[in-house]
Amino acid sequence: MLSNTLKVGALLGLAIASPVHASESSSNECRCFPTDDCWPSVSVWNAFNQSVDGRLVATVPLATSCHAPHYNKEICDELREGWDMPEEHYKSSSSFMAPFFTNGTCDPYHPVSKPCRLGNFVRYAVNVSTPTHVAKTLQFATEHNIRFIIRNTGHDYNGKSTGAGAISVWTHHLKDIEFKDWSDKYYTGKAAKLGAGIQGIEAYEAAHERGLRMVSGECPTVGLAGGYSQGGGHSALNSRYGLGADQVLEWEVIDGNGNFLTANREENTDLYWALSGGGGGTYGVVWSMTSKAHEDTKVSGLNLTFTTTGISDETFFKAVEFYNSRLPYIVDEGVMSLCFLTNTSFAVEPMTGPGVPLAKLESLIEPVLKEFTRLGINYTYQSEEFDSYLDQFNTQVPVVTVGVAQYGSWLLPRTVVESSNDLHELTNSIRTVLAEDATFTTVAVNVSKEVTGDVYNAVNPAWRTAIAHTLMSTVWEYDEPKKMQEKRDLMTNKLVPAVSRLGPNSGAYLNECDFQQPNWQYAFYGKNYQTLRSIKQKYDPHHLFYGLTAVGSEDWTVSYSGRMCRSNGSASHIEI
């Protein structure tokens, strides 16, 4: 943390991403940038630091030790070894896990001689421990017209948790957790109040100790109260309880005026509705989230894999098509099935049945096994019943890496797999994706109203009629910007359209999406978009909260240098 003028002055000497173009001079239409005359002086920053109890953190990029003149081989080798794991990043106040948005400024994979720049990293972070710290940071950003960012773990595929020349509130250390009995006319049962910094595995373990389980993601380190629940939140428990956003009972949030608000179904209901599925980082700074906690029971799980060795392409895609045809029968029993396809492999890892007896889960997959055998496929199969969800999660859910891919997605309507013609078209779409050496993932769930019950939120309506969230990904290669942009455009122009054509009126999961998605307002938010915009205006009157493809982001553009300026309102884009 900053504690004296020397440290602040040292930071101000670091380089930014690139020289500012002459046409980008500071104006009231642009956020103040570090090279501008409006940028606060060292003394102003130090005064602000004192006002937040010395909790201002100056950004030093995590990979500084991988570049001259601070190169340290031992440290850099260690960083490189763990760079694709979330744990390497979320302990930092500035590092993030979306490689496209680092713009090659400072990582372990570029030449040592390449200078380590601040680039798209936030300039400062406030390690907040009280709501007052948040309010003071919002006030400071407003007074000095500085870009503002909300950051917890940096686990965001589209760079929402960072921004050049920005100040952020860092919520990662807000780790309070309180279990309680909740009773109102909408829900009666166990609940947990989670600080904004609580991560999935922390919630899982705390609930497990009390004989409970909570809905969170397959990645154990994701921030539960952040973009995960605010953006919807898929989970192995979705088909039993609904999405992450469907669990939320109450929010505590600091709005754009610095007011500390409680939002639930009876108080600030519009804000409650928007935060529950309408996207993270755009209506206020969440301080805590209270969500349903469910009784833990036995959980059945299974893995099923095979490779293309010894079989034809035709056989492979027949197997894929048959598996997809069985998805309604599987998810309607409260099961989630996670399937990864490449041009050389098929892997269900895992299929999860909370409260589903092992014999029942095995009966659901039996037709698939019989068809694989008939096709002559040599598969590997393992099934097991566990005493708790945490046991199954720790045993069967694969390790989730970061910084290794870029993504696009589409919510696949249930009707596609219920029609033989549409099912065949889905197979053709998968062929198109795999032919480009991409991975095709299906997160098969049922989150219809029959599963969720009485919920009130802004979740993309396309989720309610979907059979799966489909995710397309291409491998990331550091220090290959031209190649990666080509892959990015491939995602936008070919891979996502290959699937979206099957359900053009559906949408995409906004937490795992193509940030270049055309018509993103409808694709990510559906019919809720205009209502969400009006709610944002109410709680964010100074237009502080911004994230690429977040509600209202079309009002801004971010240039190659990182400068953020008002747009003509036609589109949200970034040119880093």
Coordinates of C-alpha atoms in Angstrom, one line a residue:
M1 CA 0.0 0.0 0.0
L2 CA 1.0 3.6 -0.6
S3 CA 2.3 5.2 2.6
N4 CA 4.4 8.1 1.3
T5 CA 5.0 10.6 -1.5
L6 CA 8.0 8.7 -2.7
K7 CA 6.0 5.6 -3.7
V8 CA 3.4 7.7 -5.5
G9 CA 6.0 9.6 -7.4
A10 CA 7.7 6.4 -8.4
L11 CA 4.5 5.0 -9.9
L12 CA 3.9 8.1 -11.9
G13 CA 7.1 7.5 -13.7
L14 CA 6.0 4.2 -15.3
A15 CA 5.1 4.1 -18.9
I16 CA 1.5 3.9 -20.2
A17 CA 0.4 1.6 -23.1
S18 CA 1.4 4.0 -25.9
P19 CA 1.7 7.7 -26.7
V20 CA -1.5 9.6 -26.6
H21 CA -2.6 10.7 -30.0
A22 CA -2.9 14.5 -30.6
S23 CA -6.6 14.1 -31.4
E24 CA -7.2 12.6 -27.9
S25 CA -6.5 15.7 -25.9
S26 CA -8.2 15.9 -22.5
S27 CA -11.8 17.3 -22.6
N28 CA -15.0 17.0 -20.5
E29 CA -16.0 14.3 -22.9
C30 CA -13.1 12.0 -21.9
R31 CA -12.0 10.6 -18.6
C32 CA -8.9 12.2 -17.3
F33 CA -5.8 10.3 -18.3
P34 CA -2.4 10.1 -16.5
T35 CA -0.7 12.2 -19.2
D36 CA -3.3 15.0 -18.9
D37 CA -3.0 18.3 -17.0
C38 CA -6.2 17.4 -15.1
W39 CA -4.5 14.3 -13.6
P40 CA -4.3 14.7 -9.8
S41 CA -0.9 15.7 -8.4
V42 CA 1.2 13.6 -6.0
S43 CA 0.0 15.6 -3.1
V44 CA -3.7 15.1 -4.0
W45 CA -3.1 11.3 -4.4
N46 CA -1.5 11.2 -1.0
A47 CA -4.3 13.2 0.6
F48 CA -6.8 10.8 -0.9
N49 CA -4.7 7.8 0.4
Q50 CA -4.9 9.3 3.9
S51 CA -8.7 9.6 3.6
V52 CA -9.0 5.9 2.9
D53 CA -6.8 4.9 5.8
G54 CA -3.7 4.3 3.7
R55 CA -5.3 1.6 1.6
L56 CA -4.4 2.9 -1.8
V57 CA -2.3 0.4 -3.8
A58 CA -0.1 1.6 -6.7
T59 CA -0.1 -0.9 -9.5
V60 CA 3.1 -2.8 -10.2
P61 CA 2.2 -5.4 -12.8
L62 CA 2.5 -9.0 -11.6
A63 CA 5.0 -10.0 -14.3
T64 CA 7.4 -7.0 -13.7
S65 CA 10.1 -9.5 -12.8
C66 CA 9.9 -11.0 -16.3
H67 CA 11.1 -7.8 -18.0
A68 CA 14.2 -5.5 -17.9
P69 CA 15.4 -3.8 -15.9
H70 CA 13.7 -5.8 -13.1
Y71 CA 14.2 -9.2 -14.6
N72 CA 14.6 -12.1 -12.1
K73 CA 14.8 -15.5 -13.7
E74 CA 13.7 -17.5 -10.7
I75 CA 10.7 -15.4 -10.0
C76 CA 9.7 -15.2 -13.7
D77 CA 10.0 -19.0 -14.1
E78 CA 7.7 -19.4 -11.1
L79 CA 5.2 -17.0 -12.6
R80 CA 5.3 -18.7 -16.0
E81 CA 4.6 -22.0 -14.3
G82 CA 1.5 -20.8 -12.6
W83 CA 0.3 -18.1 -15.0
D84 CA -2.6 -20.1 -16.4
M85 CA -4.1 -20.8 -12.9
P86 CA -6.5 -18.3 -11.2
E87 CA -4.5 -18.4 -7.9
E88 CA -1.6 -16.6 -9.6
H89 CA -3.7 -13.6 -10.3
Y90 CA -6.5 -13.0 -7.7
K91 CA -4.1 -12.2 -4.9
S92 CA -2.9 -9.2 -6.9
S93 CA -4.7 -5.8 -6.9
S94 CA -4.4 -5.4 -10.6
S95 CA -3.7 -8.7 -12.5
F96 CA -6.5 -10.2 -14.5
M97 CA -7.2 -13.3 -16.4
A98 CA -8.3 -12.2 -19.9
P99 CA -5.1 -12.2 -22.0
F100 CA -6.6 -10.3 -25.0
F101 CA -7.1 -7.3 -22.7
T102 CA -3.5 -7.2 -21.4
N103 CA -2.5 -6.1 -24.9
G104 CA 0.9 -7.8 -24.3
T105 CA 1.9 -5.1 -21.9
C106 CA 3.5 -7.2 -19.1
D107 CA 3.4 -11.0 -18.9
P108 CA 5.9 -13.9 -18.7
Y109 CA 5.8 -14.8 -22.4
H110 CA 7.1 -11.7 -24.1
P111 CA 10.8 -10.9 -24.6
V112 CA 12.7 -9.8 -21.5
S113 CA 13.8 -6.7 -23.4
K114 CA 10.2 -5.6 -23.9
P115 CA 9.4 -2.9 -21.3
C116 CA 6.8 -3.8 -18.7
R117 CA 4.1 -1.1 -19.0
L118 CA 1.0 -0.3 -17.1
G119 CA -1.0 -0.5 -20.3
N120 CA -4.5 -1.6 -19.6
F121 CA -3.9 -2.3 -15.9
V122 CA -5.7 0.0 -13.4
R123 CA -3.5 2.8 -12.2
Y124 CA -4.4 2.4 -8.5
A125 CA -6.6 0.2 -6.4
V126 CA -8.2 0.9 -3.0
N127 CA -8.1 -2.3 -0.9
V128 CA -11.5 -1.5 0.7
S129 CA -12.5 -2.7 4.1
T130 CA -15.5 -0.4 4.9
P131 CA -18.3 1.0 2.8
T132 CA -16.8 4.5 3.5
H133 CA -13.7 3.5 1.6
V134 CA -15.9 2.7 -1.4
A135 CA -17.9 6.0 -1.1
K136 CA -14.7 8.1 -0.8
T137 CA -13.3 6.4 -3.9
L138 CA -16.4 7.0 -5.9
Q139 CA -16.3 10.7 -4.8
F140 CA -12.7 11.0 -5.8
A141 CA -13.2 9.5 -9.2
T142 CA -16.2 11.8 -9.8
E143 CA -14.4 14.9 -8.7
H144 CA -11.4 14.2 -10.8
N145 CA -13.2 12.6 -13.8
I146 CA -11.2 9.4 -13.5
R147 CA -12.2 6.1 -14.9
F148 CA -13.6 3.8 -12.2
I149 CA -13.4 0.0 -12.0
I150 CA -14.8 -2.6 -9.6
R151 CA -12.5 -5.6 -9.1
N152 CA -12.5 -8.7 -7.0
T153 CA -10.5 -11.6 -8.4
G154 CA -9.9 -10.4 -12.0
H155 CA -11.8 -13.6 -13.2
D156 CA -13.5 -12.0 -16.1
Y157 CA -13.1 -13.1 -19.7
N158 CA -13.9 -9.7 -21.2
G159 CA -11.7 -7.4 -19.3
K160 CA -14.4 -5.7 -17.1
S161 CA -12.1 -5.8 -14.1
T162 CA -9.4 -3.5 -15.5
G163 CA -8.9 -0.3 -17.4
A164 CA -6.1 2.0 -18.4
G165 CA -5.7 5.1 -16.2
A166 CA -8.4 3.8 -13.8
I167 CA -8.8 3.7 -10.1
S168 CA -10.5 0.6 -8.8
V169 CA -12.2 -0.6 -5.6
W170 CA -10.6 -4.0 -4.7
T171 CA -13.2 -6.1 -2.9
H172 CA -11.2 -9.3 -2.7
H173 CA -10.6 -9.1 1.1
L174 CA -14.3 -8.8 2.1
K175 CA -14.5 -12.3 3.4
D176 CA -17.3 -12.2 6.0
I177 CA -19.8 -15.0 5.8
E178 CA -22.9 -15.5 8.0
F179 CA -25.4 -18.3 7.8
K180 CA -29.0 -17.4 8.8
D181 CA -32.6 -18.5 8.7
W182 CA -34.5 -16.5 6.2
S183 CA -38.3 -16.2 6.0
D184 CA -40.4 -14.0 3.9
K185 CA -43.4 -14.6 1.5
Y186 CA -41.0 -15.6 -1.3
Y187 CA -38.6 -17.9 0.5
T188 CA -38.3 -19.7 3.8
G189 CA -35.1 -21.6 4.5
K190 CA -31.4 -21.4 5.1
A191 CA -29.4 -18.5 3.6
A192 CA -25.9 -17.1 3.7
K193 CA -24.8 -13.5 3.7
L194 CA -21.5 -13.4 1.8
G195 CA -19.0 -10.5 1.6
A196 CA -18.2 -9.4 -1.9
G197 CA -14.8 -11.1 -1.8
I198 CA -16.1 -14.6 -1.0
Q199 CA -15.0 -17.1 -3.7
G200 CA -16.9 -20.2 -4.7
I201 CA -14.7 -22.7 -2.9
E202 CA -15.0 -20.6 0.3
A203 CA -18.8 -20.7 0.1
Y204 CA -18.7 -24.4 -0.7
E205 CA -16.5 -25.3 2.3
A206 CA -18.4 -23.0 4.8
A207 CA -21.8 -24.5 3.7
H208 CA -20.4 -28.0 3.8
E209 CA -19.5 -27.6 7.5
R210 CA -23.1 -26.8 8.2
G211 CA -24.6 -29.6 6.1
L212 CA -25.5 -27.2 3.3
R213 CA -24.6 -26.5 -0.3
M214 CA -24.7 -23.3 -2.4
V215 CA -24.9 -22.6 -6.1
S216 CA -21.5 -21.4 -7.6
G217 CA -19.5 -22.2 -10.6
E218 CA -17.2 -25.0 -11.8
C219 CA -14.2 -22.7 -11.2
P220 CA -13.7 -22.8 -7.4
T221 CA -12.1 -19.3 -7.3
V222 CA -14.7 -17.2 -9.0
G223 CA -16.2 -14.4 -6.9
L224 CA -19.7 -15.4 -6.0
A225 CA -21.2 -12.0 -5.4
G226 CA -19.6 -10.3 -8.4
G227 CA -20.1 -10.9 -12.1
Y228 CA -20.9 -14.6 -11.4
S229 CA -24.3 -14.1 -9.7
Q230 CA -24.9 -10.6 -11.2
G231 CA -24.5 -12.1 -14.7
G232 CA -26.6 -15.2 -14.2
G233 CA -24.2 -17.9 -13.0
H234 CA -24.2 -21.4 -14.4
S235 CA -23.4 -24.3 -12.0
A236 CA -23.5 -28.1 -11.6
L237 CA -26.5 -27.4 -9.3
N238 CA -28.5 -25.4 -11.9
S239 CA -30.9 -28.1 -12.9
R240 CA -31.8 -28.6 -9.2
Y241 CA -32.0 -25.0 -8.0
G242 CA -31.7 -22.6 -10.9
L243 CA -29.0 -20.1 -11.8
G244 CA -26.8 -18.3 -9.4
A245 CA -28.9 -15.1 -9.8
D246 CA -32.0 -17.1 -8.9
Q247 CA -30.6 -17.7 -5.5
V248 CA -30.2 -14.1 -4.5
L249 CA -32.4 -12.8 -1.7
E250 CA -30.8 -9.5 -0.9
W251 CA -27.9 -7.2 -1.9
E252 CA -26.0 -4.5 0.0
V253 CA -24.6 -2.0 -2.5
I254 CA -23.0 1.4 -2.6
D255 CA -24.6 3.4 -5.5
G256 CA -23.0 6.0 -7.7
N257 CA -23.8 8.7 -5.2
G258 CA -22.0 6.9 -2.4
N259 CA -25.3 5.8 -0.7
F260 CA -25.3 2.5 1.1
L261 CA -28.5 0.7 0.1
T262 CA -30.2 -2.6 0.8
A263 CA -32.0 -4.1 -2.2
N264 CA -34.5 -7.0 -2.0
R265 CA -38.0 -7.8 -3.3
E266 CA -39.6 -5.2 -1.0
E267 CA -36.9 -2.4 -0.8
N268 CA -35.2 -0.9 -3.8
T269 CA -36.8 -3.6 -5.9
D270 CA -35.6 -2.2 -9.2
L271 CA -32.0 -2.3 -8.1
Y272 CA -32.5 -5.9 -6.7
W273 CA -33.9 -7.0 -10.0
A274 CA -31.1 -5.4 -12.1
L275 CA -28.3 -6.7 -10.0
S276 CA -29.7 -10.2 -10.1
G277 CA -28.8 -11.2 -13.6
G278 CA -28.5 -7.8 -15.3
G279 CA -24.7 -7.8 -15.4
G280 CA -21.9 -7.0 -13.0
G281 CA -20.1 -3.7 -12.3
T282 CA -22.7 -1.4 -13.8
Y283 CA -25.3 -0.4 -11.2
G284 CA -23.3 -0.1 -8.0
V285 CA -20.5 -1.6 -5.9
V286 CA -21.9 -4.7 -4.2
W287 CA -20.8 -5.0 -0.6
S288 CA -22.6 -8.2 0.2
M289 CA -25.0 -10.7 -1.2
T290 CA -27.5 -13.0 0.7
S291 CA -28.3 -16.1 -1.2
K292 CA -30.2 -19.4 -0.6
A293 CA -28.3 -22.2 1.0
H294 CA -29.7 -25.7 0.4
E295 CA -29.7 -28.9 2.4
D296 CA -26.8 -31.1 1.4
T297 CA -27.5 -34.7 0.3
K298 CA -25.8 -37.4 -1.5
V299 CA -24.6 -36.5 -5.0
S300 CA -24.0 -38.8 -7.9
G301 CA -21.5 -38.1 -10.6
L302 CA -19.9 -39.6 -13.7
N303 CA -17.3 -39.1 -16.3
L304 CA -17.4 -40.5 -19.9
T305 CA -14.7 -40.0 -22.4
F306 CA -13.3 -41.3 -25.7
T307 CA -11.0 -40.3 -28.4
T308 CA -11.2 -40.5 -32.2
T309 CA -8.5 -43.1 -32.4
G310 CA -9.7 -46.0 -34.4
I311 CA -13.0 -44.5 -35.4
S312 CA -14.2 -42.4 -38.4
D313 CA -15.4 -38.8 -38.3
E314 CA -18.8 -40.1 -39.2
T315 CA -18.9 -42.4 -36.2
F316 CA -17.6 -39.6 -33.9
F317 CA -20.4 -37.2 -34.9
K318 CA -23.1 -39.9 -34.7
A319 CA -22.0 -40.4 -31.1
V320 CA -22.1 -36.7 -30.5
E321 CA -25.6 -36.4 -32.0
F322 CA -27.0 -39.2 -30.0
Y323 CA -25.6 -37.7 -26.8
N324 CA -27.2 -34.4 -27.6
S325 CA -30.5 -36.0 -28.3
R326 CA -30.6 -37.4 -24.7
L327 CA -30.0 -34.0 -23.0
P328 CA -33.7 -33.3 -22.2
Y329 CA -34.1 -36.6 -20.4
I330 CA -30.9 -35.9 -18.4
V331 CA -31.4 -32.3 -17.3
D332 CA -35.1 -32.8 -16.4
E333 CA -34.0 -35.1 -13.6
G334 CA -32.1 -32.3 -12.0
V335 CA -28.8 -33.2 -13.6
M336 CA -26.1 -30.9 -15.2
S337 CA -23.9 -32.4 -17.9
L338 CA -20.7 -30.7 -18.9
C339 CA -19.3 -31.9 -22.2
F340 CA -16.1 -30.9 -24.0
L341 CA -15.6 -31.6 -27.7
T342 CA -12.4 -31.2 -29.7
N343 CA -11.6 -32.6 -33.1
T344 CA -10.0 -35.6 -31.4
S345 CA -12.0 -36.2 -28.2
F346 CA -15.3 -36.4 -26.5
A347 CA -15.5 -35.8 -22.7
V348 CA -18.4 -35.6 -20.3
E349 CA -16.5 -34.2 -17.2
P350 CA -18.6 -34.5 -15.1
M351 CA -22.3 -35.2 -15.1
T352 CA -23.6 -34.1 -11.7
G353 CA -26.8 -35.3 -10.1
P354 CA -27.5 -33.6 -6.7
G355 CA -29.9 -35.7 -4.8
V356 CA -30.0 -38.2 -7.7
P357 CA -29.3 -41.8 -6.6
L358 CA -26.4 -43.4 -8.5
A359 CA -28.7 -46.0 -10.0
K360 CA -30.9 -43.3 -11.5
L361 CA -27.9 -41.4 -12.9
E362 CA -26.5 -44.5 -14.5
S363 CA -29.9 -45.3 -16.0
L364 CA -29.9 -41.8 -17.7
I365 CA -26.6 -42.4 -19.3
E366 CA -27.2 -46.1 -20.2
P367 CA -28.8 -45.4 -23.6
V368 CA -25.7 -43.4 -24.5
L369 CA -23.3 -46.1 -23.5
K370 CA -25.3 -48.7 -25.5
E371 CA -25.2 -46.5 -28.6
F372 CA -21.4 -45.9 -28.1
T373 CA -20.9 -49.7 -27.9
R374 CA -23.1 -50.2 -31.0
L375 CA -20.9 -47.7 -32.9
G376 CA -17.8 -49.6 -31.8
I377 CA -16.4 -46.8 -29.6
N378 CA -13.9 -47.7 -26.9
Y379 CA -14.9 -45.4 -24.1
T380 CA -13.8 -44.8 -20.6
Y381 CA -16.5 -44.6 -18.0
Q382 CA -16.5 -43.9 -14.2
S383 CA -19.5 -43.3 -11.9
E384 CA -19.6 -42.8 -8.2
E385 CA -22.0 -41.6 -5.4
F386 CA -20.7 -39.1 -2.9
D387 CA -21.8 -38.1 0.6
S388 CA -21.8 -34.4 -0.3
Y389 CA -21.6 -31.9 -3.1
L390 CA -18.2 -30.7 -2.0
D391 CA -16.9 -34.3 -2.2
Q392 CA -18.1 -34.7 -5.7
F393 CA -16.8 -31.3 -6.7
N394 CA -13.3 -31.9 -5.4
T395 CA -13.2 -35.4 -7.0
Q396 CA -14.7 -35.0 -10.4
V397 CA -14.8 -31.4 -11.6
P398 CA -11.8 -30.6 -13.8
V399 CA -9.2 -28.0 -13.0
V400 CA -10.1 -24.7 -14.6
T401 CA -7.3 -22.7 -16.2
V402 CA -7.3 -19.1 -17.3
G403 CA -5.4 -17.0 -19.8
V404 CA -5.4 -19.9 -22.3
A405 CA -8.3 -19.1 -24.7
Q406 CA -10.7 -16.6 -26.0
Y407 CA -14.4 -17.3 -26.1
G408 CA -17.8 -16.9 -27.7
S409 CA -21.2 -18.4 -26.7
W410 CA -24.8 -19.0 -27.5
L411 CA -27.8 -20.4 -25.5
L412 CA -29.1 -23.4 -27.4
P413 CA -32.9 -23.6 -27.4
R414 CA -34.3 -26.8 -26.1
T415 CA -36.4 -27.2 -29.3
V416 CA -33.1 -27.7 -31.3
V417 CA -32.4 -31.1 -29.7
E418 CA -36.0 -32.2 -29.7
S419 CA -36.3 -32.0 -33.5
S420 CA -34.4 -34.6 -35.6
N421 CA -33.8 -32.0 -38.4
D422 CA -32.6 -29.3 -36.0
L423 CA -30.5 -31.9 -34.1
H424 CA -28.7 -32.8 -37.4
E425 CA -28.1 -29.1 -38.1
L426 CA -26.6 -28.8 -34.6
T427 CA -24.2 -31.6 -35.5
N428 CA -23.2 -29.7 -38.7
S429 CA -22.6 -26.6 -36.6
I430 CA -20.4 -28.6 -34.3
R431 CA -18.5 -29.9 -37.3
T432 CA -17.9 -26.3 -38.4
V433 CA -16.5 -25.3 -35.0
L434 CA -14.2 -28.3 -34.6
A435 CA -12.9 -28.0 -38.1
E436 CA -11.3 -24.7 -37.0
D437 CA -9.4 -26.4 -34.2
A438 CA -11.7 -24.8 -31.6
T439 CA -13.3 -26.5 -28.6
F440 CA -17.0 -26.8 -28.4
T441 CA -18.4 -27.0 -24.8
T442 CA -22.0 -27.6 -23.7
V443 CA -23.2 -26.8 -20.2
A444 CA -26.5 -28.7 -20.3
V445 CA -29.0 -27.5 -17.7
N446 CA -32.7 -26.9 -17.2
V447 CA -33.3 -23.5 -15.5
S448 CA -36.9 -23.1 -16.5
K449 CA -39.5 -21.5 -14.2
E450 CA -40.5 -25.1 -13.2
V451 CA -37.1 -25.4 -11.6
T452 CA -36.5 -22.0 -10.2
G453 CA -39.9 -21.3 -8.8
D454 CA -40.8 -17.8 -7.7
V455 CA -37.9 -15.6 -8.7
Y456 CA -37.7 -12.0 -9.8
N457 CA -34.7 -10.9 -11.7
A458 CA -33.1 -9.6 -14.9
V459 CA -31.6 -12.9 -16.1
N460 CA -31.6 -13.1 -19.9
P461 CA -35.0 -14.7 -20.8
A462 CA -33.2 -17.0 -23.3
W463 CA -31.9 -19.0 -20.3
R464 CA -35.4 -20.2 -19.5
T465 CA -36.0 -22.0 -22.7
A466 CA -32.4 -23.2 -23.3
I467 CA -31.1 -26.7 -23.0
A468 CA -27.5 -25.7 -22.9
H469 CA -25.1 -22.9 -22.8
T470 CA -22.7 -23.6 -25.6
L471 CA -19.2 -22.2 -25.4
M472 CA -16.7 -21.9 -28.3
S473 CA -13.1 -21.3 -27.5
T474 CA -9.8 -21.0 -29.4
V475 CA -6.4 -21.4 -28.0
W476 CA -4.6 -18.2 -26.9
E477 CA -1.0 -17.7 -28.1
Y478 CA 1.0 -14.9 -26.3
D479 CA 3.1 -12.5 -28.5
E480 CA 1.0 -13.3 -31.6
P481 CA -1.4 -10.3 -31.7
K482 CA -2.2 -10.5 -35.4
K483 CA -3.0 -14.2 -35.2
M484 CA -5.1 -13.7 -32.1
Q485 CA -7.1 -11.0 -33.8
E486 CA -7.7 -13.3 -36.7
K487 CA -9.0 -15.9 -34.2
R488 CA -11.1 -13.2 -32.5
D489 CA -12.7 -12.3 -35.9
L490 CA -13.1 -16.0 -36.7
M491 CA -15.1 -16.3 -33.4
T492 CA -17.4 -13.4 -34.3
N493 CA -17.9 -14.1 -38.0
K494 CA -18.0 -17.9 -38.2
L495 CA -18.0 -19.9 -35.0
V496 CA -20.7 -18.1 -33.0
P497 CA -22.9 -17.7 -36.1
A498 CA -22.6 -21.4 -36.7
V499 CA -24.6 -22.0 -33.5
S500 CA -26.7 -18.8 -33.2
R501 CA -28.3 -19.6 -36.6
L502 CA -30.1 -22.5 -34.9
G503 CA -31.8 -20.1 -32.4
P504 CA -31.5 -16.6 -33.8
N505 CA -34.0 -15.3 -31.2
S506 CA -32.1 -16.8 -28.3
G507 CA -29.1 -15.1 -26.7
A508 CA -25.7 -15.6 -25.1
Y509 CA -24.4 -16.0 -21.6
L510 CA -23.0 -12.5 -20.9
N511 CA -20.2 -13.8 -18.5
E512 CA -18.7 -16.1 -21.2
C513 CA -19.3 -14.4 -24.5
D514 CA -17.8 -12.8 -27.6
F515 CA -17.2 -9.1 -26.7
Q516 CA -17.5 -8.4 -30.5
Q517 CA -21.0 -9.9 -30.6
P518 CA -23.3 -8.0 -33.0
N519 CA -26.5 -6.7 -31.4
W520 CA -25.0 -7.5 -28.0
Q521 CA -27.7 -5.6 -26.1
Y522 CA -30.3 -8.1 -27.2
A523 CA -28.0 -11.1 -27.3
F524 CA -26.8 -10.6 -23.7
Y525 CA -29.9 -9.0 -22.0
G526 CA -32.9 -9.8 -24.2
K527 CA -36.0 -7.7 -23.7
N528 CA -34.7 -6.5 -20.4
Y529 CA -32.1 -4.1 -21.9
Q530 CA -34.0 -0.8 -22.0
T531 CA -35.4 -1.3 -18.5
L532 CA -31.9 -2.0 -17.2
R533 CA -30.6 1.2 -18.9
S534 CA -33.1 3.3 -17.0
I535 CA -32.3 1.6 -13.7
K536 CA -28.6 2.3 -14.3
Q537 CA -29.3 5.9 -14.9
K538 CA -31.1 6.1 -11.6
Y539 CA -28.4 4.6 -9.5
D540 CA -25.4 5.8 -11.5
P541 CA -26.2 9.4 -12.4
H542 CA -22.5 10.3 -12.8
H543 CA -22.0 7.4 -15.3
L544 CA -19.1 6.0 -13.3
F545 CA -19.7 2.3 -13.7
Y546 CA -18.4 0.9 -17.0
G547 CA -17.5 -2.5 -18.4
L548 CA -17.2 -3.6 -22.0
T549 CA -20.7 -4.9 -23.1
A550 CA -22.2 -3.9 -19.7
V551 CA -25.5 -2.0 -19.7
G552 CA -24.9 1.6 -20.9
S553 CA -21.4 0.9 -22.2
E554 CA -22.4 2.0 -25.7
D555 CA -22.1 5.5 -24.3
W556 CA -18.3 5.2 -24.3
T557 CA -15.4 4.2 -26.5
V558 CA -11.9 3.2 -25.4
S559 CA -9.1 4.0 -27.8
Y560 CA -5.9 2.2 -28.5
S561 CA -4.1 4.3 -25.9
G562 CA -6.7 3.4 -23.3
R563 CA -8.4 6.7 -23.2
M564 CA -12.1 6.5 -22.5
C565 CA -14.4 9.0 -24.1
R566 CA -18.0 9.6 -24.8
S567 CA -19.3 8.0 -28.0
N568 CA -22.2 8.8 -30.2
G569 CA -24.2 6.0 -28.4
S570 CA -24.2 3.6 -31.3
A571 CA -21.8 0.9 -30.0
S572 CA -19.5 -0.2 -27.2
H573 CA -16.1 -1.0 -28.4
I574 CA -12.5 -1.1 -27.5
E575 CA -9.4 -0.7 -29.7
I576 CA -6.6 -1.9 -27.4

